[in-house]
Coordinates of C-alpha atoms in Angstrom, one line a residue:
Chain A
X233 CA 4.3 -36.4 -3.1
X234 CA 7.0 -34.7 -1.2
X235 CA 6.0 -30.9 -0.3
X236 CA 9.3 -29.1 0.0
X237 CA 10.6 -28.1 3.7
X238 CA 9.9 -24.7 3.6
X239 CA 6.3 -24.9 3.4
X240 CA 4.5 -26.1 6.4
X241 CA 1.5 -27.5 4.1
X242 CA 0.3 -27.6 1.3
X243 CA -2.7 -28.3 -0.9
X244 CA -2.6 -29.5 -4.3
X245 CA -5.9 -29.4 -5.8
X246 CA -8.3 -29.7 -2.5
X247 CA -11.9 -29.3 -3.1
X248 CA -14.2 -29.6 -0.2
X249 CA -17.8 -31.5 -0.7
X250 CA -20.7 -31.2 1.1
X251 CA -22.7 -34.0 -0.4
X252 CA -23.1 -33.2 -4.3
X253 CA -22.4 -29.5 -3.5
X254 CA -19.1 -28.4 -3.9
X255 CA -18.4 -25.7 -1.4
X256 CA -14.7 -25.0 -2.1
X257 CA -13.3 -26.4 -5.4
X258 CA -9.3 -27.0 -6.5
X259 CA -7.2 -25.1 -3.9
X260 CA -3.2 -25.2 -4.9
X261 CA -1.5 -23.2 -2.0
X262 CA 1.6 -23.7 -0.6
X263 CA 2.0 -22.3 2.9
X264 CA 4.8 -21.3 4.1
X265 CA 6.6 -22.1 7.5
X266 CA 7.0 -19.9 10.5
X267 CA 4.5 -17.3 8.6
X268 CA 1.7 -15.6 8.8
X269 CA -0.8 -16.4 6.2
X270 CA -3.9 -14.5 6.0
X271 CA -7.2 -16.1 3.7
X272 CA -9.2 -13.0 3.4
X273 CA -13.0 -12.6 0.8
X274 CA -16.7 -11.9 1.0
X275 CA -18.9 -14.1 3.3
X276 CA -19.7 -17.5 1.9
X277 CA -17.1 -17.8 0.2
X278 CA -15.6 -20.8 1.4
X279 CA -12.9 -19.7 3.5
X280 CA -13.8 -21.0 7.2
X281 CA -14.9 -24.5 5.2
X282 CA -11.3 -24.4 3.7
X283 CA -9.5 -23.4 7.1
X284 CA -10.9 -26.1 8.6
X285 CA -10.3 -28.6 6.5
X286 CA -6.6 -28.1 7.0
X287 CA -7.5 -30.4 10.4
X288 CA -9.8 -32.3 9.2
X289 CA -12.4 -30.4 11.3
X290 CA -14.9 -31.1 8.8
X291 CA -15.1 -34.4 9.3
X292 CA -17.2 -33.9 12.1
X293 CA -19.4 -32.5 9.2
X294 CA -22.3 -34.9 8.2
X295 CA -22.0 -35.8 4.2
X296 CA -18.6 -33.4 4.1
X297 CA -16.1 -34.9 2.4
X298 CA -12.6 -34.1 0.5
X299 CA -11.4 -35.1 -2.7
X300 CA -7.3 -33.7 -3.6
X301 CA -4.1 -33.3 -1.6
X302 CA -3.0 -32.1 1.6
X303 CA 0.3 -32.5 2.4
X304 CA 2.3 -32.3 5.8
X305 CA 5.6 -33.1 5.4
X306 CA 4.8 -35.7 2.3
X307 CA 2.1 -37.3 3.7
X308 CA -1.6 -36.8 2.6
X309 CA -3.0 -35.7 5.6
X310 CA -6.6 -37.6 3.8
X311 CA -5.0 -40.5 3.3
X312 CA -7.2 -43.8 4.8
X313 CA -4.2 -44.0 7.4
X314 CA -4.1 -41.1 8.9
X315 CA -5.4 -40.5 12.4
X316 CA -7.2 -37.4 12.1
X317 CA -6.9 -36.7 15.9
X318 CA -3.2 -37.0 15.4
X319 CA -3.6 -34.5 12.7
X320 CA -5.4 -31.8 15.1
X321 CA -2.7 -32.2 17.3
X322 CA 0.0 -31.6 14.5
X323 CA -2.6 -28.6 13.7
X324 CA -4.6 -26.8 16.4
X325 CA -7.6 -24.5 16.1
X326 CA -8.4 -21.4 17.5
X327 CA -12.2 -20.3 16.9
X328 CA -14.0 -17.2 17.0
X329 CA -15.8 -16.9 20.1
X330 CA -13.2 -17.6 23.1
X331 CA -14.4 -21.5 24.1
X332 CA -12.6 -21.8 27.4
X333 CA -13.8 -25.0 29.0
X334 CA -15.6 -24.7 32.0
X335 CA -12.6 -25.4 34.6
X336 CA -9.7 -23.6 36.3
X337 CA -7.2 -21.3 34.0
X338 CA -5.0 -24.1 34.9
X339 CA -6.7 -26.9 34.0
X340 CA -7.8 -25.3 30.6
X341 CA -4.2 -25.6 29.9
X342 CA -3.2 -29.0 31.3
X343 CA -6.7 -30.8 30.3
X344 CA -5.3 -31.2 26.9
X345 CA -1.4 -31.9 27.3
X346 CA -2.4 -34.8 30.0
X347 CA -4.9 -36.2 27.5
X348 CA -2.1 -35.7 25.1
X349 CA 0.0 -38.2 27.2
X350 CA 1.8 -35.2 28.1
X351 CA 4.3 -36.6 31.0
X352 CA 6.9 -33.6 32.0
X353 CA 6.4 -30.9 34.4
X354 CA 3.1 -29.8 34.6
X355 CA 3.4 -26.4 36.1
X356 CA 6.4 -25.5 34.0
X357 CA 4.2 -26.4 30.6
X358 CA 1.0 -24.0 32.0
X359 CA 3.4 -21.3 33.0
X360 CA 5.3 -21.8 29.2
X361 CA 2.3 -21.8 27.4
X362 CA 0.8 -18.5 29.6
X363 CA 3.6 -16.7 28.6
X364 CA 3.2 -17.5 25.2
X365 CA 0.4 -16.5 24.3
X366 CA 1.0 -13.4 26.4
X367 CA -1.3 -14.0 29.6
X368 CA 1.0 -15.1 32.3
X369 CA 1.8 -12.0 34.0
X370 CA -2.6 -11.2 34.2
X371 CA -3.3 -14.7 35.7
X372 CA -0.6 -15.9 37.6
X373 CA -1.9 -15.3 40.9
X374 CA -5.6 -16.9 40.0
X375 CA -4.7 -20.0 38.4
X376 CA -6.7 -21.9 40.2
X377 CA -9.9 -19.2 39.3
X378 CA -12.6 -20.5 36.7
X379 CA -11.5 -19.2 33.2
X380 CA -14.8 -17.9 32.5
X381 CA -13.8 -15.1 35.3
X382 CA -11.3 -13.4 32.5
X383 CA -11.9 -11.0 30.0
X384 CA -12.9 -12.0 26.5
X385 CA -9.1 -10.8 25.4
X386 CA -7.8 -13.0 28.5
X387 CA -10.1 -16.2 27.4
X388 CA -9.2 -16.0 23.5
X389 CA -5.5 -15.6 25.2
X390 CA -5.8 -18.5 27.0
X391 CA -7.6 -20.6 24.2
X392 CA -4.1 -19.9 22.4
X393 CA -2.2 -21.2 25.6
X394 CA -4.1 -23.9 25.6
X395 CA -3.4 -24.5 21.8
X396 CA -0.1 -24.5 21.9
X397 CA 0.8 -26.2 25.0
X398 CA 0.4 -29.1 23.3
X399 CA 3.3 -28.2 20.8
X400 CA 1.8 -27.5 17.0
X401 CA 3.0 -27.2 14.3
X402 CA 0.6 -25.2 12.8
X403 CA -2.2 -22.6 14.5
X404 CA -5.3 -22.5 12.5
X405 CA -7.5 -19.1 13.8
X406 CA -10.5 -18.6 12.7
X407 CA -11.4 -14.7 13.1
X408 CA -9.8 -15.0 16.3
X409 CA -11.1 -11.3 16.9
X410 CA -13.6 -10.5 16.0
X411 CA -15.4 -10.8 19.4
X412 CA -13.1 -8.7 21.0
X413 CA -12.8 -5.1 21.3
X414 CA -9.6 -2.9 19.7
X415 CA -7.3 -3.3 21.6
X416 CA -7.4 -6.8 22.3
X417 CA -7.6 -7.2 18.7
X418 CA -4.7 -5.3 19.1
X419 CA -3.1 -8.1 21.7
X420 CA -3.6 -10.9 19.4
X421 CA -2.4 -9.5 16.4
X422 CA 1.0 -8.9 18.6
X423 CA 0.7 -11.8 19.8
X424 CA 0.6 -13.8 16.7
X425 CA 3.8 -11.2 15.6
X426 CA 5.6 -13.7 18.8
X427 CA 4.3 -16.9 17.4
X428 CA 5.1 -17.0 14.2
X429 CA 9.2 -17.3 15.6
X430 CA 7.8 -21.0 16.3
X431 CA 4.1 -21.7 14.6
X432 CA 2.9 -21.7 11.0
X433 CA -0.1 -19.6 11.5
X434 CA -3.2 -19.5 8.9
X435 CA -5.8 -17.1 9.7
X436 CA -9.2 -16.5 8.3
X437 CA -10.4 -12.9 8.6
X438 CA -13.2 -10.6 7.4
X439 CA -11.1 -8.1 8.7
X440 CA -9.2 -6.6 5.7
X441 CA -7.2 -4.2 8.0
X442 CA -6.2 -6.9 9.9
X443 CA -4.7 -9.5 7.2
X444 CA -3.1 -6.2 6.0
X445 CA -1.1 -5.3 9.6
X446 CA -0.8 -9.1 10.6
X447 CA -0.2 -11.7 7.6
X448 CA 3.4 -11.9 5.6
X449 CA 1.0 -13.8 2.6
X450 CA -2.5 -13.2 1.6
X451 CA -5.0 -15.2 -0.3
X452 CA -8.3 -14.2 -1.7
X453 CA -11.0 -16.2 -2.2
X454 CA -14.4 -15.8 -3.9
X455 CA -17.2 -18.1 -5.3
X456 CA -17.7 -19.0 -8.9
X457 CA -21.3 -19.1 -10.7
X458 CA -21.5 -22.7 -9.3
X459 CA -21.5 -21.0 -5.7
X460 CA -17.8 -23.2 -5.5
X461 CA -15.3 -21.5 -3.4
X462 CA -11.5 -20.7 -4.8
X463 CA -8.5 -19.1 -4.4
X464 CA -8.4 -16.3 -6.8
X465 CA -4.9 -14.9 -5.6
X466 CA -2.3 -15.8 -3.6
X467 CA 0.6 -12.9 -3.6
X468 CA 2.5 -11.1 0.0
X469 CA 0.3 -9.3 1.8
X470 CA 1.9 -6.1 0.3
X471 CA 1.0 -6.8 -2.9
X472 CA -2.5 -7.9 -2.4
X473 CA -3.1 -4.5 -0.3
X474 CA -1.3 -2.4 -3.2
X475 CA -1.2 -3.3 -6.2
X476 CA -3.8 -6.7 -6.6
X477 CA -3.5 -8.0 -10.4
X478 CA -7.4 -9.6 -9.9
X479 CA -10.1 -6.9 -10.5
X480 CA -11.9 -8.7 -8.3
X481 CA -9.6 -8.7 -5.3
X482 CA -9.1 -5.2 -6.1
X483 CA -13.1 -4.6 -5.8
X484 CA -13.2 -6.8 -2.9
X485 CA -9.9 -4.9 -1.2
X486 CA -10.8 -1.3 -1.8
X487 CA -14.3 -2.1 -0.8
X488 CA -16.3 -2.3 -3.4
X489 CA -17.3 -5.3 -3.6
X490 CA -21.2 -5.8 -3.7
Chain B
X174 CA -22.3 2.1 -5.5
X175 CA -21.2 1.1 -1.9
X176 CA -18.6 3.5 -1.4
X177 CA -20.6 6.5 -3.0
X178 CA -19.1 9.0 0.2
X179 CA -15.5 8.1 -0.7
X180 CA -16.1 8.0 -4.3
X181 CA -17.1 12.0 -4.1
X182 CA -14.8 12.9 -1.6
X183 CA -11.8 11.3 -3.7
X184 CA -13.4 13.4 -6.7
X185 CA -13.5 16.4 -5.0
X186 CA -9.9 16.1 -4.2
X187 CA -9.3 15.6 -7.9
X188 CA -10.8 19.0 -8.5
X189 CA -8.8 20.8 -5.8
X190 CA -5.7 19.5 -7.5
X191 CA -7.0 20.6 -11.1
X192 CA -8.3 24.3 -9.1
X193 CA -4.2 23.8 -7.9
X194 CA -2.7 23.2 -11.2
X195 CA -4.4 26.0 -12.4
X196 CA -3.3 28.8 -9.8
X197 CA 0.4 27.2 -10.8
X198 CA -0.2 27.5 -14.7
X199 CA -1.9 31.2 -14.3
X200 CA 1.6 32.3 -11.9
X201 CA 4.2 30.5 -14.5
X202 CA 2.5 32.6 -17.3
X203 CA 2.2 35.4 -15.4
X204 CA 5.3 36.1 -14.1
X205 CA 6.6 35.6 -17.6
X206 CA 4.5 38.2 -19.1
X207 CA 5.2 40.6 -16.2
X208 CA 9.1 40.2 -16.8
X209 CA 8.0 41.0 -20.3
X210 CA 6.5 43.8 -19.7
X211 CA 8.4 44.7 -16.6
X212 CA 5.6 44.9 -14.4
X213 CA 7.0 45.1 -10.7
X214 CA 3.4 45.4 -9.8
X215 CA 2.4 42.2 -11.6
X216 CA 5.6 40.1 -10.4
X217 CA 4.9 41.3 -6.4
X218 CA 1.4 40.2 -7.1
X219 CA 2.7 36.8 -7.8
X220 CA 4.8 36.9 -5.1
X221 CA 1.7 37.4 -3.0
X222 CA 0.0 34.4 -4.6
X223 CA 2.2 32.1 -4.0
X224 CA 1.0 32.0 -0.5
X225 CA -2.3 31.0 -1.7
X226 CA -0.4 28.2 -3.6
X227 CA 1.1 27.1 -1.0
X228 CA -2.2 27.5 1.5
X229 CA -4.0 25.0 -1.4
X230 CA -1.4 22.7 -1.0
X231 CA -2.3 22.1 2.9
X232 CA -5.8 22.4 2.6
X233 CA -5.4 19.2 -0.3
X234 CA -2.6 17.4 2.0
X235 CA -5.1 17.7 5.2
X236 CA -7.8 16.6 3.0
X237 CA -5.6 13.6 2.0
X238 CA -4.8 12.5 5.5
X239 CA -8.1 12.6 6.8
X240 CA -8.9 10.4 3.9
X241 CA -6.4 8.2 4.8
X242 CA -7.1 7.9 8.0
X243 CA -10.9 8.0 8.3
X244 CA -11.4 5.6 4.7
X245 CA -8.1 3.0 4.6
X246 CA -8.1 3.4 1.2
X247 CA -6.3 -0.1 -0.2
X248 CA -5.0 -0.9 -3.7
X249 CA -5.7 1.6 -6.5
X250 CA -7.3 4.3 -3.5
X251 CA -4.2 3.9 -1.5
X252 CA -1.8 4.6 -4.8
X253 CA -4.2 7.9 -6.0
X254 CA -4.0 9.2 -2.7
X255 CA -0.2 8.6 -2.3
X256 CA 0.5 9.7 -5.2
X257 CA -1.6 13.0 -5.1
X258 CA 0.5 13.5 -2.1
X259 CA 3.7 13.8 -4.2
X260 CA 1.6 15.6 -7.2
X261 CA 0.3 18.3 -4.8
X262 CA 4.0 19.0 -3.8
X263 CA 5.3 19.1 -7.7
X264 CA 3.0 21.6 -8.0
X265 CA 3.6 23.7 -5.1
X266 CA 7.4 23.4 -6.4
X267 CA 6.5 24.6 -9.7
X268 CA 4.6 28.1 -7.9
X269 CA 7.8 28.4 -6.7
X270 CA 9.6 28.8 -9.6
X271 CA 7.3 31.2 -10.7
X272 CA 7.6 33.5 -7.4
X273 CA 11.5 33.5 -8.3
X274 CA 10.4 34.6 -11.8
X275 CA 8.8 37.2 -10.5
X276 CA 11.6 38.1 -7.5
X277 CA 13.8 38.6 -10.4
X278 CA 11.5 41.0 -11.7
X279 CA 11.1 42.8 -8.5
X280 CA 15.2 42.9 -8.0
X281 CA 16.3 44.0 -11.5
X282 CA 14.2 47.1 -10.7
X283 CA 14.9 50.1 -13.2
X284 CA 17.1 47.8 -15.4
X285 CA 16.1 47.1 -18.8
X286 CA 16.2 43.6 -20.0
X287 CA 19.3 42.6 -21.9
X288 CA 16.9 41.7 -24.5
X289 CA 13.1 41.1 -25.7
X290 CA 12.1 38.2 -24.2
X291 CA 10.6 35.7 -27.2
X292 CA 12.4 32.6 -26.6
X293 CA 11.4 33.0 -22.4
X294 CA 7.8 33.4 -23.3
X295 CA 7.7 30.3 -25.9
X296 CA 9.1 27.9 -22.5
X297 CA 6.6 28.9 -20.6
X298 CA 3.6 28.6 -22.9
X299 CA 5.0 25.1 -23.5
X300 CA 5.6 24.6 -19.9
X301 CA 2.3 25.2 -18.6
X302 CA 0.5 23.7 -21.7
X303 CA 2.1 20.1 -20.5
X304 CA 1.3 20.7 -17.2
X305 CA -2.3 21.5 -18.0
X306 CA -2.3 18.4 -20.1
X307 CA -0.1 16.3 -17.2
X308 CA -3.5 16.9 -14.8
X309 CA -5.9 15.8 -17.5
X310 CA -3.9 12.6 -17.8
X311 CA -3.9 12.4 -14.2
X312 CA -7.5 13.5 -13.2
X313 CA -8.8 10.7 -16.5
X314 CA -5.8 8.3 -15.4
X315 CA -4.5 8.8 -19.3
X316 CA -1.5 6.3 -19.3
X317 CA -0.7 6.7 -22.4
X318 CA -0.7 10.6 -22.2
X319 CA 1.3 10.5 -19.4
X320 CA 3.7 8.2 -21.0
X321 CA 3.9 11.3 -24.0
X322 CA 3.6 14.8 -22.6
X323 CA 7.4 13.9 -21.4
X324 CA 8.3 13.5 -24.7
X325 CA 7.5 17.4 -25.6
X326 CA 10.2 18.4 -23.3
X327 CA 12.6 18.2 -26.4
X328 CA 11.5 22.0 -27.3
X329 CA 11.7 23.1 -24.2
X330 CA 15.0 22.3 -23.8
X331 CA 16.4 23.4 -27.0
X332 CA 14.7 27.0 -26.7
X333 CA 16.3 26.7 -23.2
X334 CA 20.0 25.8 -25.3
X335 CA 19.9 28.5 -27.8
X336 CA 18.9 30.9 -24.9
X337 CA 22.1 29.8 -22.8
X338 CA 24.2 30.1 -26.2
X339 CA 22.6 33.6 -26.7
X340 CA 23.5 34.9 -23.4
X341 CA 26.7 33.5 -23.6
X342 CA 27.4 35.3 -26.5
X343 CA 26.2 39.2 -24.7
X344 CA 28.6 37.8 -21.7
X345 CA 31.3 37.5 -24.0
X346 CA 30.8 40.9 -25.9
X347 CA 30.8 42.7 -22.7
X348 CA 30.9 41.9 -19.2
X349 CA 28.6 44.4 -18.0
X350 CA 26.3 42.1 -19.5
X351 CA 27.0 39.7 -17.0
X352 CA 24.2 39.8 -14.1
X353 CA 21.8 40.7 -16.7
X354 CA 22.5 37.7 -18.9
X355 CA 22.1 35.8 -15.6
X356 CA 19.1 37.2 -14.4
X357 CA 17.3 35.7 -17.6
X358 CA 19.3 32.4 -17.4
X359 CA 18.1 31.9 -14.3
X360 CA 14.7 32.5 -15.7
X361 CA 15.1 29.8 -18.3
X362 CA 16.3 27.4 -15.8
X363 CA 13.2 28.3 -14.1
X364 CA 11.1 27.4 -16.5
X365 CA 13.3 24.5 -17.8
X366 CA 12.5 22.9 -14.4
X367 CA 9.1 23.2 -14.6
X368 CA 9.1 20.9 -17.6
X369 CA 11.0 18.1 -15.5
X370 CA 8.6 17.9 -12.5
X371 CA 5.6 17.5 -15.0
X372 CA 7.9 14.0 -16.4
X373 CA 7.0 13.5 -12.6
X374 CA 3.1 13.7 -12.4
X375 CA 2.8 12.3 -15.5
X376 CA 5.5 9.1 -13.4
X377 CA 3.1 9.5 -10.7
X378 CA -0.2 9.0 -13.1
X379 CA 1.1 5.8 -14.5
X380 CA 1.8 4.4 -11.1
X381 CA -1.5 5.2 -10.2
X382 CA -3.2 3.7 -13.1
X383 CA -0.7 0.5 -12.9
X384 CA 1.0 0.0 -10.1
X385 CA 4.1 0.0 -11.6
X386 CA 6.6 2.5 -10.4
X387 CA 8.5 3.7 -14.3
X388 CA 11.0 6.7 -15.1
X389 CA 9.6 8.0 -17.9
X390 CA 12.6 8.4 -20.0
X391 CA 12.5 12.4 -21.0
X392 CA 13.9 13.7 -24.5
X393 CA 16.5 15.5 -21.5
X394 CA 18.0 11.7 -21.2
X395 CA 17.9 11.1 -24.5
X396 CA 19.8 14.1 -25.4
X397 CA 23.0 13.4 -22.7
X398 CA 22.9 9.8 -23.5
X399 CA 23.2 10.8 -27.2
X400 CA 25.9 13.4 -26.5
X401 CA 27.8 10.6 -24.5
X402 CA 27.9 8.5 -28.0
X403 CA 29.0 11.5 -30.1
X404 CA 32.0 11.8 -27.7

């Protein structure tokens, strides 16, 4: 039951229901700390279902349910006694479109920590978290300004601010650009270059170029003729991108995939 | 086919290099038979050629980078275009060593050679018949040719021994011989090299094909490794 220290989490068999339909079936991948791991394959193939189900987002998912492992740290994190809001905590989330809520830059930050039972300085924890995630010198003299007044770059920036100022362990993003333009893509990938010194970051991407540049690990994922998602390969990044041993990743990869 | 535009531009490449390899066969031959003969007209229109070689070898390499750049060729496309980067500049190499063939030519001017050229001839027919055969394997991704045509380079270098024991021999009977004796050794190590770069294509192919990088061991090891035992 004990997953070994140097991975952050991992799954040991984790298959993902939604009713009788099994949308991503037996998943073994071990994930490992203070990297960048990118899950990369053709649409529907599970991969956004599996991502979240690494924070039990899913179970806001009528009839969604998971059968298998996943451990954090030893402990099932589907286990009947876990608190799956503790888990989010333990695991944040950062989505594709920039979700900002509808409040000061400020309080976009602090919302969370205070509900968090967060108790230290306040300023000093939005200030932290801004310069985190890379924003504080563009916003520090609107704090008080609505976040919906920033860029789409500056919102998915703060999103991340907010997401780790209440201390993760592990950053879940879910094509975390692929609403924004180059160059903020750009911003985030650098961005997630900073993190990784202190998160575990998983990140689902249809951008192949991206998991290339960004992720130290890569896994691939593609449906089987029961429409199931899986894993196919799991290798570094490097060897995904250069020398694949699937045929399938290699289709997928090189873009030939139909 | 979703990449159809690719697809065709990675082929045309692929017949660039073959239109490549063959300007480099037709120059090793050539300046071969011109030294032969010793046509000076022949060898300085080698000379000449090679800038055409070397001209290809741009025009391939631009092609290359735009590729790279405009398709982000992954996996297998990223090795064949990596790799026909180093092919493209064996090949260039090997025009080289059939300008100096031909430079030699050109410098020994009114001098007759030391003696008719039969063994030379032989290394370069060889020579450029494994190179011919290296591009096939590489154009059809032939690992198992490319593992072979190394293997040939066993007569190559024996013609290229007895040829260096021959001259050896004039050199000793009479130092006038000298820079005549070296003007064809240098020839022979000309040609001798040739054979060692196509062990590289044919490196290159398998890498290509596999992924792997491998040193195709060449009869050349085998012969000093067995040489080292006999001592």
């Amino acid at each position: 039951m004990q997953n070994s220290p140097s991975y952050a989490i991992e799954s040991n068999d984790l298959s993902i229901h939604y009713g009788a339909f099994t949308a991503v079936k037996g998943v073994n991948l071990k994930i490992e700390r203070l990297k960048i791991t990118a899950i990369i394959g053709p649409s529907g193939c599970g991969k956004s279902t599996l991502l979240r189900s690494f924070n039990r987002m899913n179970d806001f998912v009528p009839g969604c349910h998971a059968t298998g492992e996943l451990l954090m740290q030893g402990q099932n994190l589907y286990s009947k006694d876990i608190d799956p809001v503790e888990v989010r905590r333990k695991i944040g989330m950062v989505f594709q479109k920039p979700n900002p809520f509808p409040k000061s830059i400020y309080e976009n930050i602090a919302w969370g920590a205070r509900i968090n039972g967060f108790k230290g300085n306040m300023d000093e924890l939005v200030e932290q978290s801004l310069r985190s995630a890379a924003l504080w010198d563009e916003v520090k003299d609107k704090l008080q300004e609505s976040a919906y007044a920033l860029s789409g770059g500056q919102q998915q920036r703060l999103c991340i601010a907010r997401t780790i100022a209440i201390q993760p362990e592990i950053i879940l993003m879910d094509e975390p650009a692929s609403a924004l333009d180059p160059i903020s893509t750009l911003r985030i990938e650098e961005l997630m270059q900073e993190l990784k010194k202190n998160y575990t970051i998983l990140i689902v991407t249809h951008n192949m170029q991206q998991a290339a540049r960004a992720s130290d690990y890569t896994a691939m994922m593609m449906i089987d003729d029961q429409r199931a998602g899986g894993v196919i390969e799991f290798d570094d990044t490097k060897n995904i991108f250069t020398r694949p041993k699937d045929k399938r990743t290699e289709d997928y990869v090189t873009g030939r995939f139909g | 086919m979703i990449r159809k535009t690719f697809e065709s531009d990675i082929q045309q490449v692929k017949d660039e290099v073959l239109a490549l390899g063959s300007m480099v066969e037709h120059a090793i031959i050539g300046s071969v038979e011109a030294l032969k003969k010793r046509d000076i007209k022949a060898a300085e229109k080698i000379i000449a050629e090679d800038k055409d070689i070397n001209k290809k070898r741009f025009a391939i390499e631009n092609q290359l980078m735009v590729l790279i750049a405009t398709q982000q060729p992954m996996a297998h496309d990223l090795r064949l275009l990596a790799s026909t980067m180093e092919i493209i500049s064996e090949l260039e190499r090997m025009g080289d060593y059939a300008k100096g063939i031909a430079n030699i030519n050109v410098r020994m001017g009114e001098e007759k050679l030391l003696k008719p050229l039969i063994d030379i001839p032989r290394m370069a027919e060889i020579g450029a018949s494994m190179l011919h055969r290296s591009l096939t394997a590489f154009v059809q991704e032939d690992v198992a040719a490319a593992n072979a045509i190394p293997m040939e380079d066993d007569e190559v270098d024996a013609l290229y021994n007895q040829i260096y024991r021959e001259l050896m021999i004039f050199i000793i009977e009479d130092p006038k011989n000298i820079e005549r004796a070296n003007w064809l050794l240098w020839v022979a190590h000309n040609l001798e090299r040739v054979a060692d770069r196509v062990t590289n294509i044919c490196e290159r192919t398998v890498f290509i094909a596999t992924g792997e990088f491998s040193e195709i061991k060449s009869s050349d090891d085998e012969f000093w490794e067995k040489q080292k035992k006999n001592k």
